[in-house]
Short mmCIF file of C-alpha atoms and ligand atoms in Angstrom, two decimals:
data_model
loop_
_atom_site.label_atom_id
_atom_site.label_comp_id
_atom_site.label_asym_id
_atom_site.label_seq_id
_atom_site.Cartn_x
_atom_site.Cartn_y
_atom_site.Cartn_z
CA UNK A 1 -22.39 -21.07 -5.38
CA UNK A 2 -22.69 -21.74 -9.05
CA UNK A 3 -22.03 -18.91 -11.42
CA UNK A 4 -23.87 -17.98 -14.55
CA UNK A 5 -21.72 -18.39 -17.64
CA UNK A 6 -21.06 -15.20 -19.57
CA UNK A 7 -22.59 -15.53 -22.99
CA UNK A 8 -23.70 -12.80 -25.35
CA UNK A 9 -25.84 -10.29 -23.53
CA UNK A 10 -29.54 -11.15 -23.48
CA UNK A 11 -31.75 -9.20 -25.87
CA UNK A 12 -33.30 -5.87 -24.94
CA UNK A 13 -31.87 -2.59 -23.67
CA UNK A 14 -28.10 -3.15 -23.98
CA UNK A 15 -26.85 -4.04 -20.49
CA UNK A 16 -23.37 -3.45 -19.10
CA UNK A 17 -21.20 -6.15 -17.56
CA UNK A 18 -20.13 -5.55 -13.98
CA UNK A 19 -19.54 -7.40 -10.71
CA UNK A 20 -20.09 -10.76 -12.39
CA UNK A 21 -23.57 -10.03 -13.79
CA UNK A 22 -25.27 -8.01 -16.50
CA UNK A 23 -26.38 -4.66 -15.10
CA UNK A 24 -29.01 -2.23 -16.30
CA UNK A 25 -27.37 0.71 -18.15
CA UNK A 26 -28.74 3.02 -15.45
CA UNK A 27 -28.04 0.64 -12.57
CA UNK A 28 -27.40 3.23 -9.84
CA UNK A 29 -30.61 5.13 -10.72
CA UNK A 30 -32.45 1.83 -10.79
CA UNK A 31 -31.21 0.89 -7.30
CA UNK A 32 -32.17 4.31 -6.00
CA UNK A 33 -35.64 3.94 -7.48
CA UNK A 34 -36.00 0.49 -5.88
CA UNK A 35 -34.85 1.85 -2.51
CA UNK A 36 -37.46 4.62 -2.67
CA UNK A 37 -40.23 1.99 -2.50
CA UNK A 38 -38.98 0.94 0.92
CA UNK A 39 -39.66 -2.69 0.04
CA UNK A 40 -36.19 -3.92 0.92
CA UNK A 41 -36.61 -2.96 4.57
CA UNK A 42 -38.71 -6.09 4.76
CA UNK A 43 -38.64 -7.78 1.37
CA UNK A 44 -41.36 -10.34 2.01
CA UNK A 45 -44.71 -8.86 0.91
CA UNK A 46 -47.58 -11.17 1.86
CA UNK A 47 -50.00 -8.75 0.15
CA UNK A 48 -48.50 -9.76 -3.21
CA UNK A 49 -48.99 -13.50 -2.70
CA UNK A 50 -52.40 -13.28 -4.41
CA UNK A 51 -50.82 -11.83 -7.55
CA UNK A 52 -48.20 -14.59 -7.58
CA UNK A 53 -51.01 -17.12 -7.33
CA UNK A 54 -52.87 -15.53 -10.25
CA UNK A 55 -49.65 -15.43 -12.27
CA UNK A 56 -49.26 -19.19 -11.81
CA UNK A 57 -52.92 -19.73 -12.73
CA UNK A 58 -52.87 -17.69 -15.96
CA UNK A 59 -49.73 -19.50 -17.09
CA UNK A 60 -50.99 -22.93 -15.99
CA UNK A 61 -47.71 -23.16 -14.10
CA UNK A 62 -47.08 -24.81 -10.70
CA UNK A 63 -45.22 -21.81 -9.30
CA UNK A 64 -44.78 -18.06 -9.60
CA UNK A 65 -43.11 -15.30 -7.69
CA UNK A 66 -42.50 -11.60 -7.41
CA UNK A 67 -38.77 -11.04 -7.40
CA UNK A 68 -36.96 -7.79 -6.53
CA UNK A 69 -33.41 -7.40 -7.81
CA UNK A 70 -31.13 -5.57 -5.40
CA UNK A 71 -27.43 -4.71 -5.86
CA UNK A 72 -26.13 -8.10 -4.71
CA UNK A 73 -29.21 -10.26 -4.27
CA UNK A 74 -32.60 -11.10 -5.63
CA UNK A 75 -35.37 -11.19 -3.00
CA UNK A 76 -38.60 -13.13 -3.39
CA UNK A 77 -41.22 -10.65 -2.24
CA UNK A 78 -44.02 -13.14 -2.73
CA UNK A 79 -44.11 -16.73 -3.89
CA UNK A 80 -46.73 -19.30 -4.83
CA UNK A 81 -46.08 -23.01 -5.22
CA UNK A 82 -42.51 -23.03 -3.95
CA UNK A 83 -42.31 -25.67 -1.26
CA UNK A 84 -39.09 -24.64 0.39
CA UNK A 85 -38.43 -21.49 2.32
CA UNK A 86 -36.15 -19.64 -0.09
CA UNK A 87 -36.35 -15.92 0.33
CA UNK A 88 -33.77 -14.96 -2.22
CA UNK A 89 -30.43 -15.79 -3.76
CA UNK A 90 -27.30 -14.04 -4.75
CA UNK A 91 -27.69 -12.00 -7.91
CA UNK A 92 -25.17 -14.13 -9.73
CA UNK A 93 -27.67 -16.98 -9.51
CA UNK A 94 -30.58 -14.85 -10.68
CA UNK A 95 -32.22 -15.31 -14.07
CA UNK A 96 -34.49 -12.39 -13.18
CA UNK A 97 -31.44 -10.16 -12.96
CA UNK A 98 -31.03 -10.49 -16.75
CA UNK A 99 -34.68 -9.57 -17.40
CA UNK A 100 -34.09 -6.51 -15.22
CA UNK A 101 -30.77 -5.60 -16.84
CA UNK A 102 -32.34 -5.65 -20.29
CA UNK A 103 -35.78 -4.35 -19.24
CA UNK A 104 -37.20 -7.18 -21.31
CA UNK A 105 -39.45 -10.19 -20.92
CA UNK A 106 -37.33 -13.34 -20.75
CA UNK A 107 -38.80 -16.73 -21.64
CA UNK A 108 -36.85 -19.98 -21.39
CA UNK A 109 -38.40 -23.30 -22.36
CA UNK A 110 -35.68 -25.22 -20.56
CA UNK A 111 -33.22 -23.27 -18.42
CA UNK A 112 -31.16 -26.44 -17.81
CA UNK A 113 -30.23 -26.47 -21.50
CA UNK A 114 -29.24 -22.82 -21.58
CA UNK A 115 -25.47 -22.19 -21.41
CA UNK A 116 -25.94 -19.13 -19.21
CA UNK A 117 -28.48 -20.46 -16.72
CA UNK A 118 -27.90 -24.23 -16.50
CA UNK A 119 -25.41 -23.91 -13.63
CA UNK A 120 -27.33 -21.33 -11.59
CA UNK A 121 -28.37 -22.48 -8.13
CA UNK A 122 -32.14 -22.78 -8.63
CA UNK A 123 -31.75 -24.58 -11.95
CA UNK A 124 -28.99 -27.03 -11.03
CA UNK A 125 -30.36 -27.48 -7.49
CA UNK A 126 -33.75 -27.33 -5.78
CA UNK A 127 -36.38 -26.36 -6.90
CA UNK A 128 -34.85 -27.34 -10.30
CA UNK A 129 -36.39 -24.65 -12.48
CA UNK A 130 -36.89 -25.73 -16.07
CA UNK A 131 -39.35 -23.39 -17.82
CA UNK A 132 -39.17 -19.70 -16.94
CA UNK A 133 -41.20 -16.66 -18.01
CA UNK A 134 -40.24 -13.40 -16.33
CA UNK A 135 -41.64 -9.95 -17.14
CA UNK A 136 -39.94 -6.84 -15.77
CA UNK A 137 -41.68 -4.73 -13.12
CA UNK A 138 -41.23 -1.17 -14.35
CA UNK A 139 -41.53 1.39 -11.56
CA UNK A 140 -42.81 4.90 -11.95
CA UNK A 141 -39.33 6.21 -12.70
CA UNK A 142 -39.44 4.00 -15.79
CA UNK A 143 -36.77 1.74 -14.35
CA UNK A 144 -37.08 -2.00 -13.69
CA UNK A 145 -37.29 -3.07 -10.03
CA UNK A 146 -37.63 -6.80 -10.45
CA UNK A 147 -39.80 -9.33 -12.24
CA UNK A 148 -43.03 -11.24 -12.05
CA UNK A 149 -42.16 -14.81 -12.93
CA UNK A 150 -43.98 -18.02 -13.75
CA UNK A 151 -42.01 -21.24 -13.30
CA UNK A 152 -42.37 -24.87 -14.30
CA UNK A 153 -40.39 -27.90 -13.20
CA UNK A 154 -40.56 -29.56 -16.63
CA UNK A 155 -39.55 -28.00 -19.97
CA UNK A 156 -42.43 -26.29 -21.80
CA UNK A 157 -43.39 -23.23 -23.83
CA UNK A 158 -45.42 -20.20 -22.69
CA UNK A 159 -48.03 -18.86 -25.12
CA UNK A 160 -48.02 -15.21 -26.12
CA UNK A 161 -51.36 -14.88 -24.32
CA UNK A 162 -49.84 -16.21 -21.12
CA UNK A 163 -46.95 -13.75 -21.35
CA UNK A 164 -49.39 -10.90 -22.07
CA UNK A 165 -51.39 -11.83 -18.95
CA UNK A 166 -48.21 -11.85 -16.88
CA UNK A 167 -47.51 -8.33 -18.14
CA UNK A 168 -50.95 -7.16 -17.00
CA UNK A 169 -50.36 -8.70 -13.58
CA UNK A 170 -46.93 -7.05 -13.41
CA UNK A 171 -48.74 -3.70 -13.62
CA UNK A 172 -50.83 -4.79 -10.62
CA UNK A 173 -47.68 -5.55 -8.62
CA UNK A 174 -46.33 -2.11 -9.45
CA UNK A 175 -49.65 -0.48 -8.50
CA UNK A 176 -49.48 -2.12 -5.08
CA UNK A 177 -45.85 -1.14 -4.54
CA UNK A 178 -46.72 2.37 -5.69
CA UNK A 179 -49.52 2.67 -3.13
CA UNK A 180 -47.14 1.63 -0.39
CA UNK A 181 -44.55 4.10 -1.61
CA UNK A 182 -47.08 6.95 -1.66
CA UNK A 183 -48.21 6.08 1.88
CA UNK A 184 -44.64 5.89 3.04
CA UNK A 185 -43.68 9.18 1.39
CA UNK A 186 -46.64 11.00 2.94
CA UNK A 187 -46.13 9.29 6.30
CA UNK A 188 -49.75 8.09 6.04
CA UNK A 189 -49.00 4.48 6.89
CA UNK A 190 -47.35 5.31 10.16
CA UNK A 191 -49.90 8.01 11.07
CA UNK A 192 -52.72 5.60 10.46
CA UNK A 193 -51.10 2.95 12.60
CA UNK A 194 -50.22 5.42 15.24
CA UNK A 195 -53.75 6.82 15.50
CA UNK A 196 -54.98 3.26 15.86
CA UNK A 197 -52.17 2.48 18.22
CA UNK A 198 -52.87 5.41 20.49
CA UNK A 199 -56.19 3.85 21.30
CA UNK A 200 -55.57 1.24 24.00
CA UNK A 201 -58.93 -0.39 23.28
CA UNK A 202 -57.98 -0.93 19.63
CA UNK A 203 -54.64 -2.43 20.67
CA UNK A 204 -56.28 -4.71 23.21
CA UNK A 205 -58.82 -5.84 20.61
CA UNK A 206 -55.89 -6.58 18.30
CA UNK A 207 -54.19 -8.70 20.95
CA UNK A 208 -57.36 -10.55 21.86
CA UNK A 209 -58.35 -10.97 18.24
CA UNK A 210 -55.09 -12.66 17.28
CA UNK A 211 -53.84 -9.76 15.13
CA UNK A 212 -50.41 -9.82 16.76
CA UNK A 213 -48.35 -12.64 15.38
CA UNK A 214 -44.77 -13.80 15.67
CA UNK A 215 -42.18 -14.54 13.05
CA UNK A 216 -38.95 -16.43 13.57
CA UNK A 217 -35.49 -15.69 12.25
CA UNK A 218 -32.71 -18.28 12.49
CA UNK A 219 -29.30 -17.44 13.93
CA UNK A 220 -26.82 -19.66 12.17
CA UNK A 221 -23.28 -20.93 12.30
CA UNK A 222 -22.07 -19.04 9.24
CA UNK A 223 -19.47 -21.71 8.46
CA UNK A 224 -22.00 -24.39 7.60
CA UNK A 225 -25.46 -22.85 7.98
CA UNK A 226 -26.49 -24.96 10.99
CA UNK A 227 -29.09 -23.24 13.15
CA UNK A 228 -27.94 -22.44 16.68
CA UNK A 229 -30.84 -20.26 17.84
CA UNK A 230 -34.01 -18.60 16.56
CA UNK A 231 -35.14 -15.04 17.35
CA UNK A 232 -38.85 -14.39 17.88
CA UNK A 233 -40.10 -11.10 16.41
CA UNK A 234 -43.59 -9.68 16.83
CA UNK A 235 -45.68 -8.14 14.03
CA UNK A 236 -49.13 -6.60 13.83
CA UNK A 237 -51.11 -8.34 11.11
CA UNK A 238 -53.28 -5.26 10.65
CA UNK A 239 -56.52 -5.82 8.70
CA UNK A 240 -55.96 -2.74 6.48
CA UNK A 241 -52.23 -2.29 6.46
CA UNK A 242 -50.86 -5.82 6.32
CA UNK A 243 -47.83 -6.73 8.40
CA UNK A 244 -46.84 -3.74 10.49
CA UNK A 245 -43.30 -3.80 11.94
CA UNK A 246 -42.80 -3.52 15.71
CA UNK A 247 -41.17 -0.09 15.60
CA UNK A 248 -44.58 1.38 14.71
CA UNK A 249 -46.57 -0.07 17.59
CA UNK A 250 -44.22 -1.04 20.43
CA UNK A 251 -43.96 2.53 21.81
CA UNK A 252 -47.76 2.70 22.03
CA UNK A 253 -47.85 -0.73 23.68
CA UNK A 254 -45.42 0.52 26.29
CA UNK A 255 -47.46 3.68 26.90
CA UNK A 256 -50.74 1.85 27.28
CA UNK A 257 -49.39 -0.89 29.53
CA UNK A 258 -50.28 -3.55 26.96
CA UNK A 259 -46.64 -4.55 26.61
CA UNK A 260 -47.11 -7.11 29.39
CA UNK A 261 -49.89 -9.18 27.72
CA UNK A 262 -48.18 -8.76 24.34
CA UNK A 263 -44.87 -9.97 25.81
CA UNK A 264 -46.61 -13.00 27.34
CA UNK A 265 -48.13 -13.84 23.97
CA UNK A 266 -44.72 -13.63 22.26
CA UNK A 267 -43.12 -15.80 24.97
CA UNK A 268 -45.87 -18.41 24.64
CA UNK A 269 -45.51 -18.48 20.84
CA UNK A 270 -41.73 -18.85 21.12
CA UNK A 271 -41.98 -21.75 23.56
CA UNK A 272 -44.73 -23.41 21.50
CA UNK A 273 -42.44 -23.16 18.48
CA UNK A 274 -39.64 -24.76 20.55
CA UNK A 275 -41.91 -27.68 21.41
CA UNK A 276 -42.99 -28.01 17.77
CA UNK A 277 -39.39 -27.94 16.50
CA UNK A 278 -38.26 -30.47 19.10
CA UNK A 279 -41.14 -32.81 18.27
CA UNK A 280 -40.72 -32.49 14.50
CA UNK A 281 -36.95 -32.77 14.42
CA UNK A 282 -36.75 -35.50 17.05
CA UNK A 283 -33.86 -33.71 18.75
CA UNK A 284 -33.59 -30.82 21.14
CA UNK A 285 -34.51 -27.81 19.01
CA UNK A 286 -32.46 -24.61 18.78
CA UNK A 287 -32.66 -22.06 21.60
CA UNK A 288 -35.54 -19.63 21.09
CA UNK A 289 -34.72 -16.01 21.81
CA UNK A 290 -37.37 -13.51 22.89
CA UNK A 291 -37.02 -9.71 23.13
CA UNK A 292 -38.03 -8.35 26.52
CA UNK A 293 -38.71 -4.66 27.06
CA UNK A 294 -37.88 -2.63 30.15
CA UNK A 295 -41.58 -2.42 31.07
CA UNK A 296 -41.82 -6.18 31.26
CA UNK A 297 -38.75 -6.41 33.47
CA UNK A 298 -39.87 -3.63 35.75
CA UNK A 299 -43.15 -5.32 36.52
CA UNK A 300 -42.11 -8.10 38.86
CA UNK A 301 -42.91 -11.72 38.21
CA UNK A 302 -41.39 -12.33 34.78
CA UNK A 303 -38.96 -14.94 36.14
CA UNK A 304 -41.86 -16.83 37.72
CA UNK A 305 -43.84 -16.67 34.47
CA UNK A 306 -40.88 -17.98 32.49
CA UNK A 307 -40.32 -20.82 34.96
CA UNK A 308 -43.99 -21.79 34.82
CA UNK A 309 -44.24 -21.59 31.01
CA UNK A 310 -41.08 -23.68 30.53
CA UNK A 311 -42.28 -26.23 33.08
CA UNK A 312 -45.76 -26.55 31.54
CA UNK A 313 -44.18 -27.53 28.25
CA UNK A 314 -41.49 -29.77 29.72
CA UNK A 315 -38.77 -27.52 28.27
CA UNK A 316 -35.35 -27.03 29.82
CA UNK A 317 -34.24 -23.45 30.58
CA UNK A 318 -31.66 -23.94 27.83
CA UNK A 319 -34.55 -23.72 25.36
CA UNK A 320 -34.84 -19.98 26.02
CA UNK A 321 -32.69 -16.88 25.74
CA UNK A 322 -34.06 -13.44 26.47
CA UNK A 323 -32.78 -10.40 24.60
CA UNK A 324 -32.67 -7.20 26.55
CA UNK A 325 -33.51 -4.44 24.10
CA UNK A 326 -33.58 -1.27 26.12
CA UNK A 327 -31.17 0.79 28.09
CA UNK A 328 -31.42 -0.76 31.48
CA UNK A 329 -31.68 0.84 34.89
CA UNK A 330 -29.00 0.80 37.56
CA UNK A 331 -27.63 -2.30 39.27
CA UNK A 332 -29.71 -3.26 42.27
CA UNK A 333 -32.95 -1.99 40.66
CA UNK A 334 -35.89 -4.35 40.55
CA UNK A 335 -35.42 -4.86 36.78
CA UNK A 336 -31.86 -6.07 37.25
CA UNK A 337 -32.90 -8.31 40.15
CA UNK A 338 -35.58 -9.83 37.91
CA UNK A 339 -32.94 -10.44 35.24
CA UNK A 340 -30.72 -12.14 37.81
CA UNK A 341 -33.59 -14.41 38.80
CA UNK A 342 -34.13 -15.30 35.14
CA UNK A 343 -30.43 -16.04 34.67
CA UNK A 344 -30.43 -18.16 37.84
CA UNK A 345 -33.14 -20.33 36.27
CA UNK A 346 -30.54 -21.22 33.62
CA UNK A 347 -32.05 -19.03 30.89
CA UNK A 348 -29.54 -17.17 28.69
CA UNK A 349 -29.56 -13.38 28.67
CA UNK A 350 -28.31 -11.57 25.58
CA UNK A 351 -27.58 -7.87 25.38
CA UNK A 352 -29.19 -6.82 22.08
CA UNK A 353 -27.99 -4.19 19.58
CA UNK A 354 -24.51 -4.04 21.10
CA UNK A 355 -22.56 -1.14 19.61
CA UNK A 356 -25.61 0.72 18.29
CA UNK A 357 -25.64 3.35 20.98
CA UNK A 358 -28.58 1.96 22.92
CA UNK A 359 -26.53 -0.83 24.45
CA UNK A 360 -23.44 0.59 26.08
CA UNK A 361 -20.18 -0.70 27.45
CA UNK A 362 -21.40 0.03 30.96
CA UNK A 363 -24.32 -2.33 30.57
CA UNK A 364 -22.04 -5.23 29.77
CA UNK A 365 -20.56 -4.99 33.24
CA UNK A 366 -23.74 -4.11 35.18
CA UNK A 367 -26.22 -6.52 33.59
CA UNK A 368 -26.21 -10.24 34.26
CA UNK A 369 -25.79 -10.90 30.53
CA UNK A 370 -24.40 -14.16 29.21
CA UNK A 371 -24.17 -13.07 25.56
CA UNK A 372 -24.05 -10.03 23.31
CA UNK A 373 -25.60 -9.48 19.91
CA UNK A 374 -23.36 -7.21 17.90
CA UNK A 375 -25.42 -4.63 16.03
CA UNK A 376 -25.58 -4.46 12.25
CA UNK A 377 -24.13 -0.94 12.36
CA UNK A 378 -20.76 -2.36 13.42
CA UNK A 379 -20.79 -4.79 10.52
CA UNK A 380 -21.56 -2.03 8.01
CA UNK A 381 -18.90 0.15 9.65
CA UNK A 382 -16.33 -2.62 9.35
CA UNK A 383 -17.05 -2.87 5.63
CA UNK A 384 -16.58 0.85 5.17
CA UNK A 385 -13.29 1.55 6.88
CA UNK A 386 -10.30 0.10 8.68
CA UNK A 387 -11.37 2.08 11.73
CA UNK A 388 -14.80 0.40 11.59
CA UNK A 389 -13.10 -2.97 11.40
CA UNK A 390 -11.16 -2.24 14.61
CA UNK A 391 -14.41 -1.31 16.37
CA UNK A 392 -15.98 -4.61 15.31
CA UNK A 393 -12.90 -6.51 16.49
CA UNK A 394 -12.95 -4.73 19.84
CA UNK A 395 -16.60 -5.74 20.37
CA UNK A 396 -15.58 -9.32 19.64
CA UNK A 397 -12.60 -9.11 22.01
CA UNK A 398 -14.74 -7.62 24.75
CA UNK A 399 -17.15 -10.56 24.48
CA UNK A 400 -14.27 -13.03 24.52
CA UNK A 401 -12.53 -11.39 27.46
CA UNK A 402 -15.73 -11.35 29.51
CA UNK A 403 -16.45 -14.94 28.47
CA UNK A 404 -19.71 -13.96 26.82
CA UNK A 405 -21.19 -15.70 23.81
CA UNK A 406 -21.60 -13.45 20.80
CA UNK A 407 -23.22 -13.24 17.40
CA UNK A 408 -23.92 -10.52 14.83
CA UNK A 409 -27.19 -9.21 13.48
CA UNK A 410 -28.22 -7.99 10.05
CA UNK A 411 -25.91 -10.00 7.78
CA UNK A 412 -27.16 -9.23 4.29
CA UNK A 413 -24.35 -10.12 1.89
CA UNK A 414 -21.76 -12.81 1.31
CA UNK A 415 -19.06 -10.13 1.54
CA UNK A 416 -20.26 -9.32 5.08
CA UNK A 417 -20.33 -12.99 6.02
CA UNK A 418 -16.78 -13.47 4.77
CA UNK A 419 -15.56 -10.38 6.59
CA UNK A 420 -17.11 -11.69 9.81
CA UNK A 421 -15.66 -15.18 9.39
CA UNK A 422 -12.25 -13.61 8.79
CA UNK A 423 -12.73 -11.76 12.07
CA UNK A 424 -13.44 -15.05 13.83
CA UNK A 425 -17.14 -14.25 14.33
CA UNK A 426 -19.02 -17.36 13.32
CA UNK A 427 -22.61 -16.87 14.50
CA UNK A 428 -24.86 -14.55 12.53
CA UNK A 429 -28.43 -13.64 11.74
CA UNK A 430 -29.72 -11.76 8.72
CA UNK A 431 -31.53 -11.76 5.41
CA UNK A 432 -28.59 -13.54 3.77
CA UNK A 433 -29.72 -16.64 5.68
CA UNK A 434 -33.44 -16.02 6.15
CA UNK A 435 -35.89 -13.21 6.83
CA UNK A 436 -38.21 -13.74 9.81
CA UNK A 437 -40.68 -16.50 8.80
CA UNK A 438 -43.66 -18.41 10.16
CA UNK A 439 -43.35 -21.79 11.94
CA UNK A 440 -43.77 -24.13 8.90
CA UNK A 441 -40.96 -22.56 6.79
CA UNK A 442 -38.84 -22.25 9.94
CA UNK A 443 -39.28 -25.97 10.62
CA UNK A 444 -38.34 -26.80 7.02
CA UNK A 445 -35.32 -24.52 7.30
CA UNK A 446 -34.06 -26.10 10.51
CA UNK A 447 -34.74 -29.63 9.21
CA UNK A 448 -32.74 -28.77 6.08
CA UNK A 449 -29.74 -27.13 7.76
CA UNK A 450 -29.68 -29.01 11.06
CA UNK A 451 -28.92 -27.60 14.48
CA UNK A 452 -25.47 -27.11 15.93
CA UNK A 453 -24.26 -28.09 19.38
CA UNK A 454 -24.71 -25.17 21.70
CA UNK A 455 -21.17 -24.56 22.68
CA UNK A 456 -21.62 -20.86 22.02
CA UNK A 457 -24.90 -19.07 21.86
CA UNK A 458 -26.02 -15.58 20.86
P1 C2E B 1 -33.91 -6.62 17.22
O1 C2E B 1 -34.26 -7.45 18.40
O2 C2E B 1 -32.53 -6.11 17.15
O3 C2E B 1 -34.28 -7.50 15.96
C1 C2E B 1 -33.58 -7.50 14.75
C2 C2E B 1 -34.28 -6.65 13.72
O4 C2E B 1 -33.51 -6.64 12.53
C3 C2E B 1 -35.63 -7.21 13.30
O5 C2E B 1 -36.45 -6.10 12.99
C4 C2E B 1 -35.30 -8.00 12.07
O6 C2E B 1 -36.42 -8.20 11.22
C5 C2E B 1 -34.28 -7.08 11.43
N1 C2E B 1 -33.38 -7.80 10.53
C6 C2E B 1 -33.11 -9.11 10.48
N2 C2E B 1 -32.19 -9.39 9.55
C7 C2E B 1 -31.87 -8.22 8.97
C8 C2E B 1 -30.96 -7.86 7.91
O7 C2E B 1 -30.24 -8.68 7.33
N3 C2E B 1 -30.89 -6.53 7.61
C9 C2E B 1 -31.64 -5.60 8.24
N4 C2E B 1 -31.52 -4.33 7.87
N5 C2E B 1 -32.51 -5.91 9.25
C10 C2E B 1 -32.61 -7.21 9.59
P2 C2E B 1 -37.94 -6.01 13.49
O8 C2E B 1 -38.60 -7.34 13.45
O9 C2E B 1 -38.56 -4.88 12.75
O10 C2E B 1 -37.79 -5.64 15.01
C11 C2E B 1 -37.27 -4.40 15.39
C12 C2E B 1 -37.04 -4.36 16.88
O11 C2E B 1 -38.29 -4.41 17.59
C13 C2E B 1 -36.27 -5.55 17.39
O12 C2E B 1 -34.90 -5.35 17.14
C14 C2E B 1 -36.63 -5.53 18.86
O13 C2E B 1 -35.88 -4.56 19.53
C15 C2E B 1 -38.07 -5.04 18.82
N6 C2E B 1 -38.97 -6.23 18.94
C16 C2E B 1 -39.36 -7.09 18.01
N7 C2E B 1 -40.19 -8.03 18.52
C17 C2E B 1 -40.30 -7.74 19.84
C18 C2E B 1 -41.02 -8.34 20.95
O14 C2E B 1 -41.69 -9.36 20.82
N8 C2E B 1 -40.90 -7.74 22.18
C19 C2E B 1 -40.13 -6.63 22.36
N9 C2E B 1 -40.07 -6.10 23.60
N10 C2E B 1 -39.45 -6.05 21.35
C20 C2E B 1 -39.52 -6.59 20.12
MG1 MG B 2 -33.46 -8.83 19.36
MG1 MG B 3 -30.84 -6.30 17.67
#
């Protein structure tokens, strides 16, 4: 990664130098304020795309984005006019980080001529930013959370009117984030969803009306970024609430018996994406992984459905891996027999969330698993203490000794990636590489990074 050159601090509130970047003088308070908005739990905010589009329009610029500046990364919460699927960068490559550190609007007519920014990743490489106008997003604690930015690919000036309009739109971004924070703090968002979710008719209407959608997150070889598999994750594209994460509606789906049709929809989307990737890339696409709940396994017939759905699309069983997400019943139960049938088709079976408490050591020996996904908790633990590191290494050794494939989940930082590579764990999934995205950005991502031979899978 390129590094920004240290020059004199940018103008504005005097920043402090630390960890290779300029930091806001109240950096820890600022990070706490940002965390209180809950936006980093899922940094992509489709609801803000409209503001990004307006920002581009008022500046007569080809692109704009809402950028949130976290401790080590900048995340693009919403973008307009950016053709590739970037979701963020390291902070060291972030121009926005300086606008945040100084709480000041930053305008550059040509970033490639600026000693501090010329070598940063998005200036020296794609999308080759030239002109930049970023205004800080000031949260209700009076601390900057990120920026609203207009970008141009050729050098140019921004008028004072254009910058003033950006500042007005920045207030709109904050107003939206504030609404979400208030809902979150009062628990309203989840209550609202839950009251909807308790109604089986509403859920069924949602399924039939196409409100449940899937997003795809690559699992990569962390040594070179090649994609080895792709996890399919369901979301509720709720008309009032935007993208609702699965934790808020899956329990209700299970209770109302709608998990089966929802699971079928997710499986179909995953296999359709496999066909699309294969056709677009001209090679066998990466393995698609699908989460399967206990309810789905307990109702017999899943193996037959999988066989039929693969066959209909001319896909080999190697195109699919199922992730078992729940604590599983005893050996010999119908759920385990169904899993064995699925494995006998040649489909991979991964034990999800290994080490988190829901997936236990016992399950590794009783389930017909072919792979484990090491939970993010073990990665965080390994960063925090030597003891945590031993636990991570023992999960790796267990996988190796049982001849299971393995990967890790929830890799967010370069430091985590390096720690994992040092531990000989090479396959990982997490925001550092990509958040879950729709099929077109996924296709661009896979085309860009390539796929790796499937010697080891998650
Ligand atoms: P999971 O299968 O362990 O999926 C990984 C979760 O971690 C996803 O949350 C993903 O968005 C999130 N994640 C990815 N990278 C990072 C990262 O770097 N940091 C952090 N903190 N989180 C990251 P999501 O999409 O909210 O899904 C939550 C759980 O819901 C899944 O956990 C899975 O158990 C369940 N789920 C999701 N989709 C389905 C589905 O179609 N069917 C079933 N039965 N369960 C599903
Ligand atoms: Mg999973
Ligand atoms: Mg998991």
